[in-house]
Amino acid sequence: MKYLICNLKENMTLTETLKYLEDYRSIPKTNLKIIMCPSYPYLLLFNKNNSLLGSQDVSIYQSGSHTGEVSAIQLASINCHYSLIGHSERRRTYNENEVVIARKIRNCFDAGLKVIYCIGETLEEKERLKTMSVLEKQLGRVLNNFKREELENIIIAYEPVWAIGTGKKASNIIIYEVINFIKKLLKEYYELDIPVLYGGSINKDNIIELEKIDLLDGYLLGKSSLNIEELKQIINKINDK
Ligand code: PGA
């Protein structure tokens, strides 16, 4: 069974969201584990769908006087199952580092939420041949804070920063090498066999090529999850054995 995470980001008004949800009903039944991550105000609307619910972020705090924040406990109370943590847009725009990320993940685990932890190198790091060492740091600095049983509740999403929103999907060779590296590291250091996904400029045309990578446990979509027709085609092309 593969995962398909839809990160809707800061898109759609209420009217557009209601239309999206109406169109979403035409998506055929699938064995894929679809996790929809809309903006906070729409989470409850997505609750009625036959997909799982994920938030795009979570507060670093557990509760209390933190204006503008939404806690893991609040998310769990509305039936949210997952939280996307460490997305490169948050690392870049809000300077989120692994200390912040680990605190957010701690709050998620304590509230019973599972975590989709996003990692990936920048273009500059890639060009300096630092991909594997960057990923190793992003994994180690976060995962070392948790017990092995807790880590069973994490999904890793490999999202090269240079591939997000650029229309430039990473090549199959790169994805294979990196996913293989991540899976070996998880096994060796943590005895973990958790899902590892790819994200970055996936669309209805390149999904077939991605499907040739048998190591992948699923995908994280940004832009192409906003268009139901495109999303449908992607779902139809994924072989959900
Ligand atoms: P994209 O975004 O599919 O639009 O490249 C992916 C992501 O940000 O997770």
mmCIF file of C-alpha atoms and ligand atoms in Angstrom:
data_model
loop_
_atom_site.group_PDB
_atom_site.id
_atom_site.type_symbol
_atom_site.label_atom_id
_atom_site.label_comp_id
_atom_site.label_asym_id
_atom_site.label_seq_id
_atom_site.Cartn_x
_atom_site.Cartn_y
_atom_site.Cartn_z
ATOM 1 C CA MET A 1 0.000 0.000 0.000
ATOM 2 C CA LYS A 2 1.358 3.375 -1.036
ATOM 3 C CA TYR A 3 0.873 6.832 0.435
ATOM 4 C CA LEU A 4 -0.281 9.887 -1.466
ATOM 5 C CA ILE A 5 0.058 13.106 0.493
ATOM 6 C CA CYS A 6 -1.660 16.196 -0.884
ATOM 7 C CA ASN A 7 -0.153 19.413 0.451
ATOM 8 C CA LEU A 8 -2.641 22.089 -0.580
ATOM 9 C CA LYS A 9 -0.495 24.849 0.990
ATOM 10 C CA GLU A 10 -1.921 28.365 1.275
ATOM 11 C CA ASN A 11 -4.381 27.898 -1.578
ATOM 12 C CA MET A 12 -8.137 28.229 -2.181
ATOM 13 C CA THR A 13 -10.877 30.341 -0.624
ATOM 14 C CA LEU A 14 -13.825 28.708 1.128
ATOM 15 C CA THR A 15 -15.905 28.728 -2.071
ATOM 16 C CA GLU A 16 -13.056 27.160 -4.025
ATOM 17 C CA THR A 17 -12.495 24.599 -1.296
ATOM 18 C CA LEU A 18 -16.164 23.543 -1.308
ATOM 19 C CA LYS A 19 -16.005 23.093 -5.087
ATOM 20 C CA TYR A 20 -12.773 21.115 -4.716
ATOM 21 C CA LEU A 21 -14.436 18.824 -2.178
ATOM 22 C CA GLU A 22 -17.429 18.322 -4.439
ATOM 23 C CA ASP A 23 -15.162 17.370 -7.348
ATOM 24 C CA TYR A 24 -13.095 15.191 -5.031
ATOM 25 C CA ARG A 25 -16.081 12.838 -4.741
ATOM 26 C CA SER A 26 -15.487 11.791 -8.350
ATOM 27 C CA ILE A 27 -12.116 10.303 -7.426
ATOM 28 C CA PRO A 28 -12.384 6.540 -7.846
ATOM 29 C CA LYS A 29 -11.985 4.168 -4.922
ATOM 30 C CA THR A 30 -8.365 3.318 -4.383
ATOM 31 C CA ASN A 31 -6.177 1.357 -1.997
ATOM 32 C CA LEU A 32 -3.827 4.305 -1.782
ATOM 33 C CA LYS A 33 -3.585 5.912 1.620
ATOM 34 C CA ILE A 34 -4.504 9.484 0.700
ATOM 35 C CA ILE A 35 -3.690 12.155 3.272
ATOM 36 C CA MET A 36 -5.142 15.601 2.564
ATOM 37 C CA CYS A 37 -3.345 18.569 4.127
ATOM 38 C CA PRO A 38 -5.485 21.707 3.666
ATOM 39 C CA SER A 39 -5.062 25.045 5.471
ATOM 40 C CA TYR A 40 -6.215 25.059 9.104
ATOM 41 C CA PRO A 41 -9.643 26.704 8.512
ATOM 42 C CA TYR A 42 -10.671 23.902 6.138
ATOM 43 C CA LEU A 43 -9.487 20.889 8.109
ATOM 44 C CA LEU A 44 -12.926 20.104 9.494
ATOM 45 C CA LEU A 45 -14.467 20.254 6.022
ATOM 46 C CA PHE A 46 -12.068 17.589 4.825
ATOM 47 C CA ASN A 47 -12.873 15.444 7.807
ATOM 48 C CA LYS A 48 -15.916 13.976 6.059
ATOM 49 C CA ASN A 49 -13.927 12.673 3.120
ATOM 50 C CA ASN A 50 -12.699 9.143 2.772
ATOM 51 C CA SER A 51 -9.125 10.326 2.985
ATOM 52 C CA LEU A 52 -7.060 10.873 6.116
ATOM 53 C CA LEU A 53 -6.491 14.314 7.497
ATOM 54 C CA GLY A 54 -3.125 16.026 7.905
ATOM 55 C CA SER A 55 -2.090 19.498 9.011
ATOM 56 C CA GLN A 56 0.634 21.454 7.206
ATOM 57 C CA ASP A 57 2.351 22.393 10.452
ATOM 58 C CA VAL A 58 1.869 22.375 14.223
ATOM 59 C CA SER A 59 2.728 24.666 17.102
ATOM 60 C CA ILE A 60 6.018 24.309 18.922
ATOM 61 C CA TYR A 61 3.980 24.814 22.126
ATOM 62 C CA GLN A 62 1.552 22.411 23.771
ATOM 63 C CA SER A 63 -1.162 24.949 24.632
ATOM 64 C CA GLY A 64 -1.756 28.349 26.187
ATOM 65 C CA SER A 65 -0.945 31.957 25.376
ATOM 66 C CA HIS A 66 0.548 31.616 21.898
ATOM 67 C CA THR A 67 -1.536 33.799 19.634
ATOM 68 C CA GLY A 68 -1.984 32.434 16.160
ATOM 69 C CA GLU A 69 -0.723 28.928 16.920
ATOM 70 C CA VAL A 70 -2.563 25.599 16.589
ATOM 71 C CA SER A 71 -1.478 22.799 18.898
ATOM 72 C CA ALA A 72 -1.087 19.088 18.246
ATOM 73 C CA ILE A 73 -3.708 18.403 20.931
ATOM 74 C CA GLN A 74 -6.206 20.654 19.129
ATOM 75 C CA LEU A 75 -5.467 18.924 15.831
ATOM 76 C CA ALA A 76 -5.895 15.472 17.358
ATOM 77 C CA SER A 77 -9.227 16.596 18.835
ATOM 78 C CA ILE A 78 -10.652 17.243 15.350
ATOM 79 C CA ASN A 79 -9.551 13.848 14.089
ATOM 80 C CA CYS A 80 -6.413 15.000 12.342
ATOM 81 C CA HIS A 81 -4.130 11.971 12.013
ATOM 82 C CA TYR A 82 -0.927 13.413 10.579
ATOM 83 C CA SER A 83 1.157 16.545 10.601
ATOM 84 C CA LEU A 84 3.649 17.664 7.950
ATOM 85 C CA ILE A 85 6.768 18.787 9.765
ATOM 86 C CA GLY A 86 9.963 20.364 8.459
ATOM 87 C CA HIS A 87 8.722 21.299 4.990
ATOM 88 C CA SER A 88 11.466 23.246 3.189
ATOM 89 C CA GLU A 89 9.170 26.267 2.875
ATOM 90 C CA ARG A 90 9.003 26.418 6.675
ATOM 91 C CA ARG A 91 12.714 25.772 7.103
ATOM 92 C CA ARG A 92 13.481 28.595 4.662
ATOM 93 C CA THR A 93 10.828 31.222 5.462
ATOM 94 C CA TYR A 94 10.528 30.657 9.213
ATOM 95 C CA ASN A 95 14.076 29.499 9.912
ATOM 96 C CA GLU A 96 12.877 26.210 11.328
ATOM 97 C CA ASN A 97 15.830 24.102 12.360
ATOM 98 C CA GLU A 98 16.008 20.571 13.725
ATOM 99 C CA VAL A 99 15.627 21.755 17.334
ATOM 100 C CA VAL A 100 12.275 23.356 16.481
ATOM 101 C CA ILE A 101 11.298 20.394 14.320
ATOM 102 C CA ALA A 102 12.067 17.883 17.095
ATOM 103 C CA ARG A 103 9.923 19.882 19.536
ATOM 104 C CA LYS A 104 7.023 19.901 17.098
ATOM 105 C CA ILE A 105 7.357 16.170 16.550
ATOM 106 C CA ARG A 106 7.427 15.606 20.322
ATOM 107 C CA ASN A 107 4.125 17.487 20.612
ATOM 108 C CA CYS A 108 2.633 15.424 17.790
ATOM 109 C CA PHE A 109 3.642 12.123 19.371
ATOM 110 C CA ASP A 110 2.364 13.188 22.790
ATOM 111 C CA ALA A 111 -0.993 14.075 21.219
ATOM 112 C CA GLY A 112 -1.157 10.822 19.240
ATOM 113 C CA LEU A 113 -0.499 12.363 15.813
ATOM 114 C CA LYS A 114 1.693 10.690 13.233
ATOM 115 C CA VAL A 115 4.321 12.759 11.463
ATOM 116 C CA ILE A 116 5.383 13.245 7.866
ATOM 117 C CA TYR A 117 8.932 14.523 8.253
ATOM 118 C CA CYS A 118 10.235 16.368 5.172
ATOM 119 C CA ILE A 119 13.927 16.407 4.386
ATOM 120 C CA GLY A 120 15.919 17.501 1.354
ATOM 121 C CA GLU A 121 18.974 19.364 0.141
ATOM 122 C CA THR A 122 19.138 22.776 -1.536
ATOM 123 C CA LEU A 123 20.522 23.298 -5.031
ATOM 124 C CA GLU A 124 23.726 24.702 -3.586
ATOM 125 C CA GLU A 125 24.166 21.670 -1.321
ATOM 126 C CA LYS A 126 23.511 19.363 -4.254
ATOM 127 C CA GLU A 127 26.097 21.141 -6.387
ATOM 128 C CA ARG A 128 28.649 20.882 -3.572
ATOM 129 C CA LEU A 129 27.922 17.126 -3.467
ATOM 130 C CA LYS A 130 26.564 17.418 0.069
ATOM 131 C CA THR A 131 23.208 15.699 -0.463
ATOM 132 C CA MET A 132 23.835 12.599 1.637
ATOM 133 C CA SER A 133 25.571 14.440 4.497
ATOM 134 C CA VAL A 134 22.752 17.016 4.653
ATOM 135 C CA LEU A 135 20.127 14.284 4.777
ATOM 136 C CA GLU A 136 22.074 12.381 7.407
ATOM 137 C CA LYS A 137 22.130 15.497 9.606
ATOM 138 C CA GLN A 138 18.469 16.295 9.035
ATOM 139 C CA LEU A 139 17.587 12.735 10.034
ATOM 140 C CA GLY A 140 20.020 12.230 12.904
ATOM 141 C CA ARG A 141 19.417 15.544 14.673
ATOM 142 C CA VAL A 142 15.703 14.839 14.775
ATOM 143 C CA LEU A 143 15.348 11.066 15.086
ATOM 144 C CA ASN A 144 17.942 10.786 17.872
ATOM 145 C CA ASN A 145 15.476 12.549 20.186
ATOM 146 C CA PHE A 146 12.952 9.725 20.128
ATOM 147 C CA LYS A 147 12.548 6.148 21.233
ATOM 148 C CA ARG A 148 12.451 3.488 18.569
ATOM 149 C CA GLU A 149 8.740 2.724 19.193
ATOM 150 C CA GLU A 150 7.916 6.396 18.716
ATOM 151 C CA LEU A 151 9.764 6.515 15.423
ATOM 152 C CA GLU A 152 7.383 3.914 14.003
ATOM 153 C CA ASN A 153 4.945 6.841 13.736
ATOM 154 C CA ILE A 154 7.043 8.758 11.232
ATOM 155 C CA ILE A 155 6.896 8.813 7.454
ATOM 156 C CA ILE A 156 9.920 10.344 5.725
ATOM 157 C CA ALA A 157 9.358 12.516 2.658
ATOM 158 C CA TYR A 158 12.463 13.168 0.573
ATOM 159 C CA GLU A 159 11.877 16.478 -1.153
ATOM 160 C CA PRO A 160 14.903 18.053 -2.827
ATOM 161 C CA VAL A 161 14.401 21.804 -2.382
ATOM 162 C CA TRP A 162 15.448 22.442 -6.000
ATOM 163 C CA ALA A 163 12.633 20.167 -7.213
ATOM 164 C CA ILE A 164 9.796 21.746 -5.221
ATOM 165 C CA GLY A 165 7.549 23.967 -7.300
ATOM 166 C CA THR A 166 10.159 24.270 -10.060
ATOM 167 C CA GLY A 167 8.751 21.790 -12.573
ATOM 168 C CA LYS A 168 12.076 19.915 -12.320
ATOM 169 C CA LYS A 169 11.487 16.492 -10.821
ATOM 170 C CA ALA A 170 14.656 14.750 -9.636
ATOM 171 C CA SER A 171 15.814 12.016 -11.999
ATOM 172 C CA ASN A 172 14.958 8.418 -11.194
ATOM 173 C CA ILE A 173 18.650 7.669 -10.662
ATOM 174 C CA ILE A 174 18.991 10.369 -8.004
ATOM 175 C CA ILE A 175 15.743 9.394 -6.300
ATOM 176 C CA TYR A 176 16.716 5.721 -6.243
ATOM 177 C CA GLU A 177 20.149 6.445 -4.770
ATOM 178 C CA VAL A 178 18.795 8.784 -2.116
ATOM 179 C CA ILE A 179 15.855 6.619 -1.067
ATOM 180 C CA ASN A 180 18.182 3.631 -0.882
ATOM 181 C CA PHE A 181 20.590 5.659 1.290
ATOM 182 C CA ILE A 182 17.782 6.835 3.616
ATOM 183 C CA LYS A 183 16.325 3.348 4.001
ATOM 184 C CA LYS A 184 19.737 1.825 4.771
ATOM 185 C CA LEU A 185 20.467 4.548 7.325
ATOM 186 C CA LEU A 186 17.105 4.028 9.022
ATOM 187 C CA LYS A 187 17.682 0.296 9.196
ATOM 188 C CA GLU A 188 21.286 0.489 10.355
ATOM 189 C CA TYR A 189 20.981 3.174 13.035
ATOM 190 C CA TYR A 190 17.389 2.802 14.192
ATOM 191 C CA GLU A 191 16.324 -0.694 13.063
ATOM 192 C CA LEU A 192 13.464 1.030 11.317
ATOM 193 C CA ASP A 193 11.509 0.047 8.250
ATOM 194 C CA ILE A 194 9.217 3.070 7.826
ATOM 195 C CA PRO A 195 7.720 4.516 4.626
ATOM 196 C CA VAL A 196 9.950 6.804 2.554
ATOM 197 C CA LEU A 197 8.251 9.008 -0.043
ATOM 198 C CA TYR A 198 9.391 11.351 -2.797
ATOM 199 C CA GLY A 199 8.042 14.858 -3.426
ATOM 200 C CA GLY A 200 8.908 17.654 -5.845
ATOM 201 C CA SER A 201 7.221 18.599 -9.138
ATOM 202 C CA ILE A 202 5.293 15.359 -9.515
ATOM 203 C CA ASN A 203 2.603 15.498 -12.197
ATOM 204 C CA LYS A 204 0.368 13.283 -14.311
ATOM 205 C CA ASP A 205 3.105 12.951 -16.951
ATOM 206 C CA ASN A 206 6.089 11.976 -14.814
ATOM 207 C CA ILE A 207 4.275 9.722 -12.308
ATOM 208 C CA ILE A 208 4.635 6.704 -14.616
ATOM 209 C CA GLU A 209 8.409 7.149 -14.642
ATOM 210 C CA LEU A 210 8.438 7.487 -10.834
ATOM 211 C CA GLU A 211 6.452 4.278 -10.556
ATOM 212 C CA LYS A 212 9.486 2.413 -11.900
ATOM 213 C CA ILE A 213 11.273 3.047 -8.600
ATOM 214 C CA ASP A 214 10.109 0.082 -6.592
ATOM 215 C CA LEU A 215 11.754 1.343 -3.385
ATOM 216 C CA LEU A 216 9.275 4.229 -3.101
ATOM 217 C CA ASP A 217 6.419 3.940 -0.618
ATOM 218 C CA GLY A 218 4.487 6.843 -2.098
ATOM 219 C CA TYR A 219 4.463 10.493 -3.059
ATOM 220 C CA LEU A 220 3.975 13.985 -1.726
ATOM 221 C CA LEU A 221 2.162 16.316 -4.124
ATOM 222 C CA GLY A 222 1.986 20.095 -4.010
ATOM 223 C CA LYS A 223 0.721 21.924 -7.074
ATOM 224 C CA SER A 224 -0.758 18.924 -8.882
ATOM 225 C CA SER A 225 -2.983 18.070 -5.912
ATOM 226 C CA LEU A 226 -4.851 21.362 -6.444
ATOM 227 C CA ASN A 227 -6.326 20.180 -9.717
ATOM 228 C CA ILE A 228 -8.768 17.292 -9.222
ATOM 229 C CA GLU A 229 -8.495 16.123 -12.842
ATOM 230 C CA GLU A 230 -4.722 15.937 -12.562
ATOM 231 C CA LEU A 231 -4.974 14.263 -9.165
ATOM 232 C CA LYS A 232 -7.337 11.659 -10.601
ATOM 233 C CA GLN A 233 -4.935 10.841 -13.414
ATOM 234 C CA ILE A 234 -2.055 10.523 -10.979
ATOM 235 C CA ILE A 235 -4.075 8.167 -8.764
ATOM 236 C CA ASN A 236 -5.094 6.073 -11.768
ATOM 237 C CA LYS A 237 -1.481 5.726 -12.845
ATOM 238 C CA ILE A 238 -0.146 4.640 -9.468
ATOM 239 C CA ASN A 239 0.029 0.959 -9.083
ATOM 240 C CA ASP A 240 -1.407 0.439 -5.621
ATOM 241 C CA LYS A 241 -0.669 -3.215 -5.100
HETATM 242 P P1 PGA B 1 5.247 20.603 -5.759
HETATM 243 O O1 PGA B 1 5.374 20.749 -4.189
HETATM 244 O O2 PGA B 1 4.604 19.275 -6.043
HETATM 245 O O3 PGA B 1 4.397 21.751 -6.185
HETATM 246 O O4 PGA B 1 6.636 20.667 -6.314
HETATM 247 C C1 PGA B 1 5.741 19.676 -3.393
HETATM 248 C C2 PGA B 1 5.849 20.102 -1.962
HETATM 249 O O5 PGA B 1 6.056 21.282 -1.676
HETATM 250 O O6 PGA B 1 5.707 19.295 -1.062
#
